[in-house]
Coordinates of C-alpha atoms and ligand atoms in Angstrom, one line a residue:
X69 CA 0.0 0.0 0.0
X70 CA 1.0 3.4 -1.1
X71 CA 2.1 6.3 1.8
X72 CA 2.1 9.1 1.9
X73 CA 6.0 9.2 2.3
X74 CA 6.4 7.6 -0.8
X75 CA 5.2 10.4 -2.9
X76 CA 7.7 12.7 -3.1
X77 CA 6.3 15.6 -0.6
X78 CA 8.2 18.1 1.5
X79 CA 8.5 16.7 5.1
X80 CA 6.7 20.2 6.0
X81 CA 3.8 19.1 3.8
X82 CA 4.0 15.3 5.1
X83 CA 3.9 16.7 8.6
X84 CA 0.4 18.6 7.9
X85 CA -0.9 16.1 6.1
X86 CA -0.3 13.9 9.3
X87 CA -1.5 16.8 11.7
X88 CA -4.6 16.3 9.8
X89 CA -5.4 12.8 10.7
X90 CA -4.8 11.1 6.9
X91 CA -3.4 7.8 7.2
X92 CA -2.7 6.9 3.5
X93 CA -3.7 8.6 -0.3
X94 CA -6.6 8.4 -1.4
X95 CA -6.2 6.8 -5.4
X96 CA -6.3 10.2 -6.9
X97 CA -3.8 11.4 -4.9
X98 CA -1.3 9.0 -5.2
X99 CA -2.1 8.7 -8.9
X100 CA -1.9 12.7 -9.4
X101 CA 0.9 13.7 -6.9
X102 CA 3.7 12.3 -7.9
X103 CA 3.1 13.6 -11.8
X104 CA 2.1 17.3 -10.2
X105 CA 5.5 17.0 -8.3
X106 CA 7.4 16.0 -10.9
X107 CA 6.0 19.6 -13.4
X108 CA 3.7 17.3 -15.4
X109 CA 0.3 18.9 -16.4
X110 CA -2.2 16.4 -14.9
X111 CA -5.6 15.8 -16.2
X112 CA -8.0 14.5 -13.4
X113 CA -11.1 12.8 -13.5
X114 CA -12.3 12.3 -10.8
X115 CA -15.0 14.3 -8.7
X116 CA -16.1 15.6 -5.6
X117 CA -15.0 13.3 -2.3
X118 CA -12.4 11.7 -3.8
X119 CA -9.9 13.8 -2.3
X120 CA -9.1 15.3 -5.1
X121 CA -8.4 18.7 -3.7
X122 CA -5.5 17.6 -1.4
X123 CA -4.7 16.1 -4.8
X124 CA -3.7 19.0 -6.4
X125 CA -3.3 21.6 -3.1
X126 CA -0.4 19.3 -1.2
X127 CA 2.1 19.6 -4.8
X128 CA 1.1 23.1 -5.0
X129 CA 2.7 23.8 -1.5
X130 CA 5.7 21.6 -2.0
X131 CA 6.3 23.7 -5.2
X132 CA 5.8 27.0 -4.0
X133 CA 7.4 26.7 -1.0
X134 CA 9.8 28.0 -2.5
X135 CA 10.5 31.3 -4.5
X136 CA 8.3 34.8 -3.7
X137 CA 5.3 36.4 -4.8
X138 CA 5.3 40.1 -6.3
X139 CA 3.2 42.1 -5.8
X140 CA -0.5 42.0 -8.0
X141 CA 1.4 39.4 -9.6
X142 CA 0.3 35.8 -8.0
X143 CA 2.3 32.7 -8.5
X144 CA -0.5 30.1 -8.8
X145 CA -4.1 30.3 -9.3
X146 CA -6.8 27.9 -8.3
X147 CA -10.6 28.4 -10.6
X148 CA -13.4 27.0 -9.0
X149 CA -16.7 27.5 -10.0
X150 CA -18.9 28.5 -6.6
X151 CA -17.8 30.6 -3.9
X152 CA -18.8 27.9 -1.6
X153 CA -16.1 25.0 -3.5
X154 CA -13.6 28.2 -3.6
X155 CA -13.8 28.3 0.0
X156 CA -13.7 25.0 0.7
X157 CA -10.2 24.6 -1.2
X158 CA -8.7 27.7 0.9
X159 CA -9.8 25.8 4.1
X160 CA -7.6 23.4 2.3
X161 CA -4.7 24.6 1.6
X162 CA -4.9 26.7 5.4
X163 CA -4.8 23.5 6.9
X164 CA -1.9 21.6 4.4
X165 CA 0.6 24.9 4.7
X166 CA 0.2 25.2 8.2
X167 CA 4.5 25.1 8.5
X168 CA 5.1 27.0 5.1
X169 CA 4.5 30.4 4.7
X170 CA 2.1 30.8 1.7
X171 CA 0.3 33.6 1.4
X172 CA -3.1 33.1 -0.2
X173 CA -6.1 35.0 -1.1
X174 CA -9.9 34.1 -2.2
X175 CA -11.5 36.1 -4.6
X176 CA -15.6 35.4 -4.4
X177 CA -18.5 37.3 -5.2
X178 CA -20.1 39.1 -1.8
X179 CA -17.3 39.8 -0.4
X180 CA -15.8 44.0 -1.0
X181 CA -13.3 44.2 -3.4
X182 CA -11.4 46.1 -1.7
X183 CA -10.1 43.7 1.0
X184 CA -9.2 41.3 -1.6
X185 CA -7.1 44.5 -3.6
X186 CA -5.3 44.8 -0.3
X187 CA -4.0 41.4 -0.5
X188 CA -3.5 41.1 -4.0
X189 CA -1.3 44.2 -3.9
X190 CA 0.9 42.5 -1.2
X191 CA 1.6 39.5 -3.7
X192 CA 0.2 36.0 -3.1
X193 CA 1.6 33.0 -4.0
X194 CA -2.1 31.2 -4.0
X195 CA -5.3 32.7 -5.6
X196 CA -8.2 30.7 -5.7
X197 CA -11.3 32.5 -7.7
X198 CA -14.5 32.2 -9.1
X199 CA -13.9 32.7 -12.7
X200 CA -16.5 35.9 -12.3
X201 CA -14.8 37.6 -9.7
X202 CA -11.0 37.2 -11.0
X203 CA -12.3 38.2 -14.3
X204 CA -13.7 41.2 -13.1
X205 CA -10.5 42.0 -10.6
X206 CA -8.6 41.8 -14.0
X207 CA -10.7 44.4 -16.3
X208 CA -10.3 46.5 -13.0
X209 CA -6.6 46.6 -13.5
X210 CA -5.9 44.9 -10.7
X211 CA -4.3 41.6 -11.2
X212 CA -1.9 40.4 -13.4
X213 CA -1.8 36.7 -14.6
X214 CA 1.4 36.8 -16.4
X215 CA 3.6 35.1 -13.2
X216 CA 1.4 32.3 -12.8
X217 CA 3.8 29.4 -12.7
X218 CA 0.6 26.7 -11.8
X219 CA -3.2 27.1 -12.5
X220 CA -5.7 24.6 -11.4
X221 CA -9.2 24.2 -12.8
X222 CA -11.2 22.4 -10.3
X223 CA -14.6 21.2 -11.1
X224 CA -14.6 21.7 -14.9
X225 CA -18.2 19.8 -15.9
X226 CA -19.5 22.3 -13.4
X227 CA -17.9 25.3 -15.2
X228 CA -19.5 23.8 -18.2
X229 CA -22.9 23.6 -16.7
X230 CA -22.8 26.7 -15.5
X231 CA -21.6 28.4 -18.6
X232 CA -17.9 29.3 -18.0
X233 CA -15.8 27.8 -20.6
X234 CA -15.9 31.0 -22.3
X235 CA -14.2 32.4 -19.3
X236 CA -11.9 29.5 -18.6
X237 CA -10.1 30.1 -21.9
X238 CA -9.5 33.5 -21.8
X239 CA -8.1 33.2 -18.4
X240 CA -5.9 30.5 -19.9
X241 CA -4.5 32.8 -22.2
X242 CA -3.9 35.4 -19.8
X243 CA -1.7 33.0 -18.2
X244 CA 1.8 32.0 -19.5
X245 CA 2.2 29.2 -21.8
X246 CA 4.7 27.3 -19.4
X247 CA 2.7 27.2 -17.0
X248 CA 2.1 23.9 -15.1
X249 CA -1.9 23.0 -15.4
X250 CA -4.2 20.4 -13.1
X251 CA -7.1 20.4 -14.6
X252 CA -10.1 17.9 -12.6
X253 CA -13.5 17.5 -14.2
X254 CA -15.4 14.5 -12.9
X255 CA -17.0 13.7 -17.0
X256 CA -14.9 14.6 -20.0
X257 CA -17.7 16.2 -22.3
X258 CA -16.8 17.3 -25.6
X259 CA -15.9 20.9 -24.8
X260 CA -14.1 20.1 -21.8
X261 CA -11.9 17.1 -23.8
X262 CA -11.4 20.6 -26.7
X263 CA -10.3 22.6 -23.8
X264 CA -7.3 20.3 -22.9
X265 CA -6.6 19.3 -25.8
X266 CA -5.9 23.0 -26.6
X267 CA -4.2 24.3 -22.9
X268 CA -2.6 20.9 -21.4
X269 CA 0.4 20.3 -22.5
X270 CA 0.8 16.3 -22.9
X271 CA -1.1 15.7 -19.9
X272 CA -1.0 12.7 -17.5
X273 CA -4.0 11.7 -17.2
X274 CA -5.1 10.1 -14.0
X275 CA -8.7 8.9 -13.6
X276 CA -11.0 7.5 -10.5
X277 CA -13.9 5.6 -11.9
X278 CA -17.4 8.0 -11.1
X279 CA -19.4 6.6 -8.3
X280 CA -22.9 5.1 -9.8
X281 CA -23.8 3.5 -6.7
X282 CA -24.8 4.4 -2.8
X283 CA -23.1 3.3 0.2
X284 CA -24.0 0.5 1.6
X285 CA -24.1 1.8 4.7
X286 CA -27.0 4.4 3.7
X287 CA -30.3 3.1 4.3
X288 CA -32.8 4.4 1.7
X289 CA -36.4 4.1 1.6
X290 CA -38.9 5.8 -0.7
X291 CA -41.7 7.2 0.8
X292 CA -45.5 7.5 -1.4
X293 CA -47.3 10.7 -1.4
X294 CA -51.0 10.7 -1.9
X295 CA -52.8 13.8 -2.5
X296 CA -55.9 14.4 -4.1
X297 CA -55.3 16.8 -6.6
X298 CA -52.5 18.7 -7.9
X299 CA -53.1 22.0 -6.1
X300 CA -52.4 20.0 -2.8
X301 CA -49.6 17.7 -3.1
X302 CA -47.2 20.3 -2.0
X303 CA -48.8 20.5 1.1
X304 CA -49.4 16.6 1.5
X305 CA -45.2 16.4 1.0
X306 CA -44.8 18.9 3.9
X307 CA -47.0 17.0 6.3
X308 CA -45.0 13.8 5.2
X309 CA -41.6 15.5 5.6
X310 CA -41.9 16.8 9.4
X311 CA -44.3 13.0 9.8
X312 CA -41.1 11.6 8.6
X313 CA -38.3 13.9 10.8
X314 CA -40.6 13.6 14.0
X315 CA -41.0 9.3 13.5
X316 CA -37.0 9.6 13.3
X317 CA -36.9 10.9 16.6
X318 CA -33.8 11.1 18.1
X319 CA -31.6 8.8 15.5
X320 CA -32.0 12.2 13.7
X321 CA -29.4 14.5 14.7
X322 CA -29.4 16.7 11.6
X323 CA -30.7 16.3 8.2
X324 CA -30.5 18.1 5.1
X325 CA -33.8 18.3 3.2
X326 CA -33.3 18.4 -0.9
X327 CA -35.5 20.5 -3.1
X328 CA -35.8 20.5 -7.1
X329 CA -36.6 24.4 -6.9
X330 CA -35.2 27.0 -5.3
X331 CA -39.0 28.5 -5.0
X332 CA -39.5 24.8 -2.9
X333 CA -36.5 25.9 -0.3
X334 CA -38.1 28.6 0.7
X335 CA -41.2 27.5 0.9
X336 CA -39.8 24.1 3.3
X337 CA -38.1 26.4 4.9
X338 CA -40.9 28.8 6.1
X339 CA -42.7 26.0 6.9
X340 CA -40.6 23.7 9.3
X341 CA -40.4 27.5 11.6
X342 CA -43.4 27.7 11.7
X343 CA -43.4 24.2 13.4
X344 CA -40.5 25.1 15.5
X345 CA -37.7 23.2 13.9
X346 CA -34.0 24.4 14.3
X347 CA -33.5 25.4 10.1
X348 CA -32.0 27.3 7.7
X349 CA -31.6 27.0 4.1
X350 CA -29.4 26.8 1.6
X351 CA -29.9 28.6 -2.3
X352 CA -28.6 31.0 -5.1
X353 CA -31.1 33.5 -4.2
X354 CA -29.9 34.7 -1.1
X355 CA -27.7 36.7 1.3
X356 CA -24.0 35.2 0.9
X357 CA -23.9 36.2 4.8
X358 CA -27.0 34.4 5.8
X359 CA -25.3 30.9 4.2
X360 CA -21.8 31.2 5.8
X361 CA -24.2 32.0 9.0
X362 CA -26.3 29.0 8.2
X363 CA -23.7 27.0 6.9
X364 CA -21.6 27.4 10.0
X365 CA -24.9 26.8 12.1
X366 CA -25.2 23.4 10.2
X367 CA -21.6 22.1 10.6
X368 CA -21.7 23.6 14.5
X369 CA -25.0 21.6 15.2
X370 CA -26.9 25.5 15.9
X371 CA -29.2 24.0 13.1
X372 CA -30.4 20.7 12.9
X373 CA -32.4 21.0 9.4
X374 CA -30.6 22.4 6.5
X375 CA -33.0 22.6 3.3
X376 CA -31.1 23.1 0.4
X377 CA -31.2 23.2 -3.8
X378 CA -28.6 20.2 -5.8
X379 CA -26.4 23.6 -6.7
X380 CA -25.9 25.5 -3.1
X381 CA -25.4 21.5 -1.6
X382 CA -22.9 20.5 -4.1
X383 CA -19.3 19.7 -2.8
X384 CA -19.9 20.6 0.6
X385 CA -18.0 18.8 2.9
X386 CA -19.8 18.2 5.8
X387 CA -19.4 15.1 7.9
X388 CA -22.1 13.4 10.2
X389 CA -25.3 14.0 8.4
X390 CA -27.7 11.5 9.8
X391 CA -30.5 11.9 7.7
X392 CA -31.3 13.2 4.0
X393 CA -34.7 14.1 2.7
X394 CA -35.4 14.7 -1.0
X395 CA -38.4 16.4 -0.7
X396 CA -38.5 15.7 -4.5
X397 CA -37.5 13.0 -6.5
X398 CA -34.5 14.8 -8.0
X399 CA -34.7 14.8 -12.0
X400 CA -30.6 13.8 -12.7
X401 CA -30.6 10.3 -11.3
X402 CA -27.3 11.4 -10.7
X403 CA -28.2 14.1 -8.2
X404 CA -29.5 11.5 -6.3
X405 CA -26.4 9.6 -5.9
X406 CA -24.7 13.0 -4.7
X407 CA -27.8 14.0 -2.4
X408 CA -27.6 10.6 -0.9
X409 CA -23.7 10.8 -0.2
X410 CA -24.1 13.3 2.3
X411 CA -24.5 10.9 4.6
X412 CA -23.3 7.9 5.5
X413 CA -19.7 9.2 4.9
X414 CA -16.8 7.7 5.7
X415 CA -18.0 3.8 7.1
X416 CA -20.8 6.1 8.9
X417 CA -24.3 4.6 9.0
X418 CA -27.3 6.7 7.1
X419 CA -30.5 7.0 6.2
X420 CA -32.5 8.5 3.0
X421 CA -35.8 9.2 2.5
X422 CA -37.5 10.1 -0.7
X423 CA -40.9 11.6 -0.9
X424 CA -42.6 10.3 -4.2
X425 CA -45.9 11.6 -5.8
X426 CA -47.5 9.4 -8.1
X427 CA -46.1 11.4 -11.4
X428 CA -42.3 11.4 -10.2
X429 CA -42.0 7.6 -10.0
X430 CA -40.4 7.5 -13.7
X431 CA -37.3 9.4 -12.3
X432 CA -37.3 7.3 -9.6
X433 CA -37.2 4.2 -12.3
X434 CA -34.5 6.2 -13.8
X435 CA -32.3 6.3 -10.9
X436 CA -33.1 2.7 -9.5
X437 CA -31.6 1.7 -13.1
X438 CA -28.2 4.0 -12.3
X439 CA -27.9 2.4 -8.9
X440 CA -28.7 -1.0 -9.9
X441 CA -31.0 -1.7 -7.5
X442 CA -34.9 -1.0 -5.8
X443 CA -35.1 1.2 -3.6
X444 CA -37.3 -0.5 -0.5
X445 CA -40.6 1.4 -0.1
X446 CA -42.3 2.7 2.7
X447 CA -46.2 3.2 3.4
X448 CA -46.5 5.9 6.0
X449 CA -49.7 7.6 6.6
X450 CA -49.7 11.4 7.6
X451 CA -51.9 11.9 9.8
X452 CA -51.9 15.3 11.8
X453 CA -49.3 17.0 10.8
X454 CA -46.1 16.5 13.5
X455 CA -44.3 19.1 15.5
X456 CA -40.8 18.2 15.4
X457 CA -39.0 16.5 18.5
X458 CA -36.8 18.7 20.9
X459 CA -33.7 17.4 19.1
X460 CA -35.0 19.1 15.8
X461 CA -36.8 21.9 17.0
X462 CA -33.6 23.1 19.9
X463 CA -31.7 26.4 18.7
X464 CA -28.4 26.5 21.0
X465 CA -25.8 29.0 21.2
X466 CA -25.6 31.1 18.2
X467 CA -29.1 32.1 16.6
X468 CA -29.2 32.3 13.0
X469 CA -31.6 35.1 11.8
X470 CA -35.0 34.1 11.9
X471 CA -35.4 35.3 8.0
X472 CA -33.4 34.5 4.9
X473 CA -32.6 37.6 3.2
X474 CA -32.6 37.4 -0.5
X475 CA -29.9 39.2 -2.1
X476 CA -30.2 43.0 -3.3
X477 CA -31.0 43.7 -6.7
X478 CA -28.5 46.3 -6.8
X479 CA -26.1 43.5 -6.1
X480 CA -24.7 42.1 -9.8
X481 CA -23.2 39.2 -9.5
X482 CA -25.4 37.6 -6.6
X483 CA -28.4 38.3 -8.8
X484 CA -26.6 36.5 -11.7
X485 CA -26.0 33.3 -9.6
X486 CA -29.6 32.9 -8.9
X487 CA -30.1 33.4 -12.7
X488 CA -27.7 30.9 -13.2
X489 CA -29.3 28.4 -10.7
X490 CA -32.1 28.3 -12.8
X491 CA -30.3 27.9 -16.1
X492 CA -27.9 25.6 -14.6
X493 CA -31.3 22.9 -15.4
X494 CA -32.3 24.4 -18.6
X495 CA -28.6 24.2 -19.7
X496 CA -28.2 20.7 -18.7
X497 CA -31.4 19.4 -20.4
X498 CA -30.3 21.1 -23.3
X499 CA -26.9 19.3 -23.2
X500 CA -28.5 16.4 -22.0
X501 CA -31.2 16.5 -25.2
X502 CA -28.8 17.0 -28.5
X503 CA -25.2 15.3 -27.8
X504 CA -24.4 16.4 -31.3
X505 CA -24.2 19.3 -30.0
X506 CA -22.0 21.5 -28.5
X507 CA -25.0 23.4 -26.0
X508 CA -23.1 24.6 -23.5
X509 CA -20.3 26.5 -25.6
X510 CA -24.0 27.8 -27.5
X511 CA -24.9 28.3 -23.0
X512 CA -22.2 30.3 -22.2
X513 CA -22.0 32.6 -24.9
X514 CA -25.6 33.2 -25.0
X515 CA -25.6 34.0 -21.3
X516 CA -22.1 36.1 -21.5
X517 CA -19.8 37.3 -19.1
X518 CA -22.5 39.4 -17.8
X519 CA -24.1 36.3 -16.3
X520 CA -21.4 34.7 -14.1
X521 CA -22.4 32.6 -11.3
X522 CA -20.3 33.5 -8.5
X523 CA -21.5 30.3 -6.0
X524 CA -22.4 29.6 -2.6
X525 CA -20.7 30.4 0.3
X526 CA -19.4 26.9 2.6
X527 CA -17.4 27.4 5.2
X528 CA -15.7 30.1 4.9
X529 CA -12.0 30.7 6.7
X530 CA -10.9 33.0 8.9
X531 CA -9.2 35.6 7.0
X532 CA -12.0 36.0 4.7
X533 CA -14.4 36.5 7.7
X534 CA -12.7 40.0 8.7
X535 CA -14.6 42.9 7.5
X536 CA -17.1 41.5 4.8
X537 CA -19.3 43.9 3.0
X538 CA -22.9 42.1 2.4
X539 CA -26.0 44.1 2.6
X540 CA -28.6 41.6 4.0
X541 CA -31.8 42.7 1.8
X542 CA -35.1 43.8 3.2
X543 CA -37.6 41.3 4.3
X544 CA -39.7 41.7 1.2
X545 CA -43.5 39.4 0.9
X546 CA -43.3 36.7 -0.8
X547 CA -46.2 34.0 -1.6
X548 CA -44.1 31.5 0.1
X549 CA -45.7 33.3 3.1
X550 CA -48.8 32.7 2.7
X551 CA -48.0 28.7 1.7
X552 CA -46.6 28.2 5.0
X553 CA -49.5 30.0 6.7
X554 CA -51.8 28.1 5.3
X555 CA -49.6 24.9 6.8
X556 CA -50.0 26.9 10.1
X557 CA -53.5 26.9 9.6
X558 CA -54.4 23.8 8.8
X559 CA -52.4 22.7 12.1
X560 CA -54.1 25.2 14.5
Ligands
LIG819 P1 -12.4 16.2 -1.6 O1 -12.8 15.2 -2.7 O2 -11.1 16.9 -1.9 O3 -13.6 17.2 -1.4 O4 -12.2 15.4 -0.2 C1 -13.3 14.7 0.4 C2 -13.0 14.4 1.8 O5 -11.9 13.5 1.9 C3 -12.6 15.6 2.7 O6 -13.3 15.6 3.9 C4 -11.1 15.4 2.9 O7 -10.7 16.0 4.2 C5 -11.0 13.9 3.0 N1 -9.7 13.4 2.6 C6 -8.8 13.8 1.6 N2 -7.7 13.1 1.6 C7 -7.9 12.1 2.5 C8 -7.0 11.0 2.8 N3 -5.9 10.7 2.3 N4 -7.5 10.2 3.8 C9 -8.7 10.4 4.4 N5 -9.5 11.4 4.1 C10 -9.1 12.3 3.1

């Protein structure tokens, strides 16, 4: 068995990666370390989970442990396409560079400009950006790409699906031409096998077959909604949702609750309050502050619920999550396989719930054919609707605000990622409908630069924390109000 020893890292890096617990390399990482070491471009397929991003942070900070950076000019530059997977791979490389001196900064939408100027103009040798934000940093003036001596593209499908390529390439050529590339997508479409055949440079390619399949230690069940007509069915999934949570009981310690549409998050969210659960939730619509607050409240266990769309969940990293709910059968059979993975991690035990009205059972056939299996079936009957038991419904130390705030209109780039959530679908149907075709490169330039997503906020480190800019939004009425009320109703 491979060790970490045996991969040619600094003994500053070995010593971090054993501060952090990590016995031996994942595949990728002893696939794609050695060749990042050794100056080789490395193509990576592989996806979220992995560990893919220790993959490609641990060579960075053996290689740029030594040398300086200049000032506006950084040395090595990490794209990832949300704020929140941006994040997440500064946590990263905090924690791997603990005994070198790096200096890093993260350049995401809802955060001022002006602290990440400060830093830039100090020199970093690490910049990890959302294409939107380092894009616009550049038109600014601000930046320079021409001493990047390693870039990283993490995530590339999901810079394809979210209409970036255009982006990625010209970033690529505002970079040098001898400059070492990692490139990780976790599906080599078309445009993304055109993109490195035209920026890697003979690249090694190093792949970690996708995961089709659950856990086997995730129990799943699949749980029938009956409602008369159409106009109630939403309502006849809420009452099965918090029927479901409270016959959990205490085997739930916290849960996060899937929803196809963002419009569906709000509305699960207002609703569980109203029942007195501990929740917050999780889209492209709102406040960046309100999701590093609730996001922080998830991981701390101040939440218990988290109620959250497939694009503000994906790639978060967050261990011990007893229960998931898809509160609809996701469309992607794939996105179920990811929805499910948050729990059950790591040998953990799990358990899945899917609600299932009578006309989403042919995506439900679609995914039981990518898992290769049935998923068992449950019969509950929801009575009265439930309040939620103490465990769901306590609120400890640090109180998240009662209210998501949506972003400002005023604000461009958060209004542009909820855009984007919602084309995010249309553009994968699209891709998903003509193969022929190239519809995401058609994607991107149809929704232009104009249109960046600029991700969700994870967890988000320290540094970044200090003086943030964010304008949480006015409580404005929405109808998901009155939906909730009329759950509130109906239970008085
Ligand atoms: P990633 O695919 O990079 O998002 O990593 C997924 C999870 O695996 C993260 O929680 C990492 O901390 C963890 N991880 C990364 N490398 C290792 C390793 N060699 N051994 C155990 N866990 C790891």
């Amino acid at each position: 068995m491979t060790k970490f020893t045996d991969l040619g890292l600094s003994p500053k890096v070995l010593k971090a990666v054993n501060d952090v617990g990590y016995e031996t390399p994942t595949p990728i990482q002893e696939a794609a370390i050695p060749h990042a070491l050794a100056g080789r471009d490395v193509l990576g397929i592989a996806q979220t989970g992995t560990g893919k991003t220790a993959g490609f942070t641990l060579p960075m900070i053996h290689k740029l442990a030594r040398g300086r950076a200049r000032a506006r000019m950084p040395r090595s530059l990490v794209l990832a396409p949300t704020r929140e997977l941006a994040a997440q791979v500064a946590e990263n490389f905090e924690l791997y560079s603990k005994y070198v001196k790096l200096d890093m900064a993260l350049l995401i939408g809802g955060v001022s400009f002006k602290d990440q100027d400060k830093l830039i103009d100090r020199g970093v040798d690490v910049l990890i950006a959302t294409p939107g934000r380092l894009l616009d940093h550049f038109e600014r003036g601000k930046l320079l790409l021409t001493g990047i001596e390693i870039m990283v593209v993490d995530e590339a499908d999901r810079m394809l699906d979210m209409g970036f390529i255009p982006d990625i390439e010209r970033i690529f050529k505002l970079t040098p031409f001898t400059r070492q590339t990692l490139f990780f997508s976790a599906t080599m479409a078309p445009e993304i096998t055109r993109i490195t055949q035209e920026f890697l440079s003979n690249p090694e390619r190093v792949e970690v077959s996708r995961q089709a399949t659950t856990s086997d230690t995730i129990e799943q069940k699949v749980v029938s909604v009956k409602a008369q007509n159409r106009k109630v069915e939403a309502k006849a999934k809420r009452d099965m949702l918090r029927k479901v949570i409270a016959d959990e009981g205490d085997a739930l310690t916290n849960a996060i609750i899937f929803c196809n549409r963002k419009v569906d998050v709000d509305i699960v969210l207002k609703s569980m309050k109203k029942y007195g659960a501990s929740v917050g939730a999780l889209h492209g619509d709102l406040d960046q502050r309100y999701r590093m607050e609730v996001l922080n409240g998830f991981k701390n266990n101040d939440i218990t619920l988290l109620v959250a769309s497939d694009v503000a969940a994906r790639g978060l990293d967050i261990p011990n999550v007893s229960h998931v709910f898809n509160y609809d059968v996701p469309i992607h059979s794939e996105d179920y396989v990811h929805r499910v993975g948050r729990t059950g991690r790591a040998g953990r035990s799990g358990k899945a719930f899917t609600l299932c009205l009578p006309h989403e059972e042919k995506y439900l056939d679609k995914i039981e054919e990518l898992i290769k299996g049935k998923i068992p079936r449950t019969e509950i009957t929801a009575s009265e609707p439930s309040k939620p038991t103490e465990t769901h419904s306590r609120s400890r130390s640090k109180a998240i605000k009662p209210d998501a705030p949506k972003v400002e209109a005023a604000k461009k780039e958060d209004v542009v990622e909820s855009k984007r959530e919602t084309q995010v679908a249309e553009v994968r149907k699209l891709a998903r409908n003509d193969k022929n075709q190239r519809p995401q490169k058609e994607g991107g330039r149809k929704q232009g630069n104009h249109n960046r997503v600029v991700g969700l906020g994870d967890h988000v480190p320290a540094f970044m924390l200090r003086d943030i800019r964010t304008t949480a939004a006015p409580k404005t009425e929405e109808p998901v109000a009155e939906e909730a009320k009329s759950d509130d109703e109906n239970a008085a």
